Structure formats: C-alpha cells, structure tokens
Amino acid sequence: MSHRLKLTRFLFFFIFFTNLISAAQSFPEQFYMEYELTQANKFIGNITIQYVSKNKDYSLNAITEGQGILRLLGNRELYSAGRINNIGFIPKIFRLKNIKKPKKNIVAIFQPSSKKIEIKYKDQTSFLDLKPRNLDLAVYLYQFNFEKRNQPEYNFTVLDGKKIRDYRYTKIRDEIIEVKNEPILTELYEGKIVSKENSKHYVWISKGKYRIPLKLKLMTTFGVTIEQRMVKTSLPL
C-alpha cells in the first residue's frame, strides 16, 4: 500500500470518528430526572423533569417543590412543548405556573409565521420578536445535547418569563463530580445573562452519551446561593 493511500485512509477514519463523536445523540422517547436543591448543604427542595417525545413532537415538564427559604418563592412548574429535530428544540408553547401566586402565571405561544411570541400575563397580551433558534427557560440547558462538542463557548437565546435574554456559557475545565456515588466526567461552564448584572452561575454538563446538566450553582434574587444536583435519572450516564 502506498504512503499516499495509507495517509488517505487514515484521514478518512479520523474524520469519520471525529464526526461520530461530535454528532448529537438524540434523546430517547421518554426520560425522567430528579434534582436535589441545597443551600449550605441543607436540603431545601427538589426539581423533577419529565420528558416525552413522539413523531418529532416533544414536551418537557419541570416541577420545583421548595422547602425552607424556597417556600418564599412558592412551587413552580415550567412546561415546554414543540418540535424536535437533529439540531434541537423548536418550542411552540411555554408555560410558567406559579402555584403560590397564580396571577403571575405566564403563557407564551411561538408564532414562526409572524416571527412573534405572544405573551399572556395577568389578562394582558403582548408580543416579542421571535429570534432565530429561540429557546425557552424549560429546555435551553438540554439544548447542550444537540450542540457540537468541545466548543469554548455556547450562546443561547432564551425566553425567560416575559423577556428574551441571551445566555452565554464559557468553558472553564473538565471536572469529575460524584453522581449517585459514581464519578462522572463533566464540563464545567461559567454562565451569565448578557447585559444583566449579577447573573453569573455555573453548570456542569455531562460528557457521556447525553450532554445533560448534572449540577448547577446560582445566586438567587434574594442573595442566597443554591446548588442543584441530579440525584435520579432514567438516562444512562
């Protein structure tokens, strides 16, 4: 075999396996996740995630049940539904339900034909301009699963309540964390909301088969740091 032919074959396999590793791994039709919320190592609540998809339609439901200081905010439910393909989520509807204060519930309807997002809040309707690849607060961190791996920075356009915000994540390092008493390799990112002060937070994304958030650390609006750590999932890690 000639040197040129050997080199060509090597390059072919190198490109093939590089693309295979970098390719998005589609989520299964259903999965479940549970996160534990702590503040200074004290349990203050949990978040449960239920995801279902069929024929490229998806729904994701996230319920937060708080204790202690989180009772001040009240339990909340985030719901997102829409289409999903090999580049990720395309939301059609987003709901934020405030169990304690239902008057603050928000319903958002994505209207790609008019390039608008219709927002219903307190018996009033308003409109935002729909941005390219516009995600919502419920699904945007799970969008990591569909993004190209090994990038130094990721940017997401997110419907966050009644506003559209730009979230930016910059990789700090690879880090091993413990999940269900098992060491899991993750990527640690520093996140921030562009043009918003005091929005710095951290997220640990799995480097396994599915690129899902395993741990988050963020400062609340009332000045308390909360850690969110995954404790159960039906997904293989």
Short mmCIF file of C-alpha atoms in Angstrom, two decimals, residues 14-224:
data_model
loop_
_atom_site.label_atom_id
_atom_site.label_comp_id
_atom_site.label_asym_id
_atom_site.label_seq_id
_atom_site.Cartn_x
_atom_site.Cartn_y
_atom_site.Cartn_z
CA PHE A 14 -10.03 10.21 11.59
CA ILE A 15 -12.72 12.47 10.06
CA PHE A 16 -15.36 9.73 10.36
CA PHE A 17 -14.76 9.09 14.07
CA THR A 18 -14.39 12.79 14.84
CA ASN A 19 -17.80 13.44 13.26
CA LEU A 20 -19.27 10.45 15.09
CA ILE A 21 -18.06 11.71 18.47
CA SER A 22 -19.19 15.28 17.76
CA ALA A 23 -22.64 14.30 16.46
CA ALA A 24 -25.69 14.93 18.60
CA GLN A 25 -27.19 11.94 20.40
CA SER A 26 -30.98 12.12 20.18
CA PHE A 27 -32.87 11.76 23.43
CA PRO A 28 -34.97 8.61 23.95
CA GLU A 29 -38.74 8.98 23.63
CA GLN A 30 -39.08 9.33 27.40
CA PHE A 31 -36.82 10.14 30.29
CA TYR A 32 -37.06 11.20 33.91
CA MET A 33 -34.71 13.28 36.06
CA GLU A 34 -34.74 14.48 39.64
CA TYR A 35 -32.55 17.21 41.10
CA GLU A 36 -31.96 17.97 44.76
CA LEU A 37 -31.73 21.61 45.85
CA THR A 38 -29.46 22.58 48.73
CA GLN A 39 -28.30 25.77 50.41
CA ALA A 40 -25.16 25.50 52.57
CA ASN A 41 -25.55 21.68 52.35
CA LYS A 42 -29.10 21.90 53.72
CA PHE A 43 -31.94 20.33 51.72
CA ILE A 44 -34.42 22.97 50.52
CA GLY A 45 -36.36 21.23 47.76
CA ASN A 46 -36.27 19.26 44.53
CA ILE A 47 -36.97 19.55 40.81
CA THR A 48 -38.49 16.72 38.77
CA ILE A 49 -38.20 16.58 34.98
CA GLN A 50 -40.49 14.54 32.73
CA TYR A 51 -39.68 14.42 29.01
CA VAL A 52 -41.79 12.75 26.32
CA SER A 53 -41.43 12.79 22.53
CA LYS A 54 -43.23 11.11 19.65
CA ASN A 55 -43.09 11.70 15.90
CA LYS A 56 -40.73 14.66 16.49
CA ASP A 57 -43.14 16.35 18.90
CA TYR A 58 -41.83 16.84 22.43
CA SER A 59 -43.00 18.02 25.83
CA LEU A 60 -40.89 18.74 28.90
CA ASN A 61 -42.36 19.39 32.34
CA ALA A 62 -40.24 20.69 35.24
CA ILE A 63 -41.77 20.97 38.72
CA THR A 64 -39.98 22.72 41.58
CA GLU A 65 -41.10 21.93 45.13
CA GLY A 66 -39.39 24.06 47.74
CA GLN A 67 -38.89 23.96 51.46
CA GLY A 68 -37.42 26.47 53.90
CA ILE A 69 -36.35 29.67 52.15
CA LEU A 70 -37.67 28.41 48.81
CA ARG A 71 -41.21 28.48 50.22
CA LEU A 72 -40.96 32.26 49.90
CA LEU A 73 -40.94 31.86 46.12
CA GLY A 74 -43.62 29.19 46.03
CA ASN A 75 -43.65 25.98 44.00
CA ARG A 76 -43.35 26.43 40.26
CA GLU A 77 -43.96 24.47 37.10
CA LEU A 78 -42.28 25.04 33.75
CA TYR A 79 -43.76 23.43 30.66
CA SER A 80 -42.43 23.46 27.11
CA ALA A 81 -43.84 21.72 24.04
CA GLY A 82 -42.99 21.85 20.36
CA ARG A 83 -40.96 20.11 17.69
CA ILE A 84 -37.57 18.46 17.98
CA ASN A 85 -35.07 17.51 15.30
CA ASN A 86 -31.36 16.80 14.93
CA ILE A 87 -30.42 20.40 15.76
CA GLY A 88 -32.55 20.55 18.89
CA PHE A 89 -35.71 22.10 20.29
CA ILE A 90 -38.20 24.28 18.43
CA PRO A 91 -40.69 25.42 21.09
CA LYS A 92 -44.33 26.13 20.20
CA ILE A 93 -45.68 26.83 23.67
CA PHE A 94 -44.14 27.70 27.01
CA ARG A 95 -45.92 27.95 30.36
CA LEU A 96 -44.68 29.20 33.71
CA LYS A 97 -47.08 28.34 36.52
CA ASN A 98 -46.65 29.95 39.93
CA ILE A 99 -48.55 27.69 42.33
CA LYS A 100 -48.50 30.21 45.18
CA LYS A 101 -49.40 33.23 43.04
CA PRO A 102 -51.39 32.04 40.00
CA LYS A 103 -51.93 35.65 38.89
CA LYS A 104 -48.27 35.58 37.87
CA ASN A 105 -48.71 32.63 35.52
CA ILE A 106 -47.28 33.17 32.04
CA VAL A 107 -48.29 31.53 28.76
CA ALA A 108 -46.17 32.10 25.65
CA ILE A 109 -47.08 30.98 22.12
CA PHE A 110 -44.32 30.88 19.49
CA GLN A 111 -45.59 32.07 16.10
CA PRO A 112 -42.93 31.40 13.43
CA SER A 113 -45.20 32.57 10.58
CA SER A 114 -45.37 36.10 12.01
CA LYS A 115 -41.97 35.83 13.75
CA LYS A 116 -43.57 36.79 17.05
CA ILE A 117 -44.01 35.32 20.53
CA GLU A 118 -47.40 36.02 22.06
CA ILE A 119 -47.19 36.54 25.83
CA LYS A 120 -50.27 36.22 28.06
CA TYR A 121 -49.83 37.59 31.58
CA LYS A 122 -52.36 38.99 34.06
CA ASP A 123 -55.18 39.06 31.47
CA GLN A 124 -52.99 41.11 29.12
CA THR A 125 -51.38 40.14 25.84
CA SER A 126 -48.10 41.43 24.47
CA PHE A 127 -45.72 40.41 21.70
CA LEU A 128 -41.97 39.87 21.40
CA ASP A 129 -39.94 39.41 18.24
CA LEU A 130 -39.11 35.74 17.69
CA LYS A 131 -35.34 35.33 17.34
CA PRO A 132 -33.52 32.65 15.30
CA ARG A 133 -33.29 29.39 17.28
CA ASN A 134 -35.28 30.93 20.14
CA LEU A 135 -35.49 28.52 23.10
CA ASP A 136 -37.36 28.78 26.39
CA LEU A 137 -36.35 28.56 30.03
CA ALA A 138 -37.53 24.95 30.41
CA VAL A 139 -35.42 23.36 27.65
CA TYR A 140 -32.43 25.56 26.90
CA LEU A 141 -29.89 23.72 29.10
CA TYR A 142 -30.90 20.43 27.46
CA GLN A 143 -30.03 22.03 24.12
CA PHE A 144 -26.38 21.30 25.01
CA ASN A 145 -27.14 17.73 23.94
CA PHE A 146 -27.57 18.87 20.33
CA GLU A 147 -24.68 21.32 20.11
CA LYS A 148 -21.28 20.46 18.69
CA ARG A 149 -18.99 19.18 21.41
CA ASN A 150 -15.71 20.68 22.59
CA GLN A 151 -16.53 24.31 21.91
CA PRO A 152 -15.05 27.01 24.19
CA GLU A 153 -18.32 28.96 24.30
CA TYR A 154 -22.04 28.42 23.73
CA ASN A 155 -24.76 31.05 23.31
CA PHE A 156 -28.50 30.51 23.70
CA THR A 157 -31.40 32.87 23.02
CA VAL A 158 -33.95 32.15 25.74
CA LEU A 159 -37.50 33.22 26.51
CA ASP A 160 -37.11 33.88 30.23
CA GLY A 161 -40.52 34.75 31.66
CA LYS A 162 -41.72 37.80 29.72
CA LYS A 163 -38.33 38.70 28.24
CA ILE A 164 -35.92 37.27 25.71
CA ARG A 165 -32.41 37.05 27.10
CA ASP A 166 -29.04 35.94 25.73
CA TYR A 167 -27.32 33.30 27.87
CA ARG A 168 -23.58 32.74 27.37
CA TYR A 169 -21.59 29.76 28.66
CA THR A 170 -17.79 29.72 28.68
CA LYS A 171 -15.94 26.50 29.41
CA ILE A 172 -13.67 26.55 32.46
CA ARG A 173 -12.39 22.96 32.55
CA ASP A 174 -13.26 19.27 32.55
CA GLU A 175 -14.14 18.07 36.04
CA ILE A 176 -15.14 14.80 37.67
CA ILE A 177 -18.12 15.05 40.02
CA GLU A 178 -19.93 12.39 42.01
CA VAL A 179 -23.44 11.43 40.90
CA LYS A 180 -25.27 8.61 42.69
CA ASN A 181 -21.93 7.65 44.31
CA GLU A 182 -20.30 7.28 40.89
CA PRO A 183 -17.57 9.51 39.40
CA ILE A 184 -18.87 11.22 36.23
CA LEU A 185 -16.77 13.27 33.82
CA THR A 186 -18.31 16.67 33.13
CA GLU A 187 -17.54 20.02 31.54
CA LEU A 188 -17.78 22.96 33.92
CA TYR A 189 -19.13 26.18 32.35
CA GLU A 190 -19.43 29.68 33.72
CA GLY A 191 -22.74 31.12 32.62
CA LYS A 192 -24.11 34.62 32.54
CA ILE A 193 -27.03 36.52 31.13
CA VAL A 194 -25.63 39.06 28.71
CA SER A 195 -26.34 42.68 29.74
CA LYS A 196 -27.65 41.62 33.17
CA GLU A 197 -25.63 42.32 36.30
CA ASN A 198 -25.04 39.68 38.98
CA SER A 199 -26.19 36.85 36.71
CA LYS A 200 -23.09 34.65 36.97
CA HIS A 201 -23.79 30.98 37.58
CA TYR A 202 -22.16 27.60 36.95
CA VAL A 203 -23.32 24.45 35.23
CA TRP A 204 -21.72 21.01 34.97
CA ILE A 205 -22.63 19.25 31.69
CA SER A 206 -22.13 15.50 31.33
CA LYS A 207 -19.54 14.34 28.79
CA GLY A 208 -21.29 10.98 28.50
CA LYS A 209 -23.74 9.69 25.91
CA TYR A 210 -26.19 12.52 26.65
CA ARG A 211 -24.96 16.05 27.34
CA ILE A 212 -27.31 16.90 30.18
CA PRO A 213 -26.92 19.29 33.15
CA LEU A 214 -25.87 17.30 36.22
CA LYS A 215 -25.21 20.17 38.59
CA LEU A 216 -25.83 23.92 38.80
CA LYS A 217 -24.80 26.62 41.24
CA LEU A 218 -26.51 30.01 41.16
CA MET A 219 -27.27 33.06 43.26
CA THR A 220 -30.96 33.80 43.87
CA THR A 221 -32.54 37.24 43.62
CA PHE A 222 -32.61 37.40 47.42
CA GLY A 223 -28.86 36.80 47.76
CA VAL A 224 -28.69 33.10 48.62
#
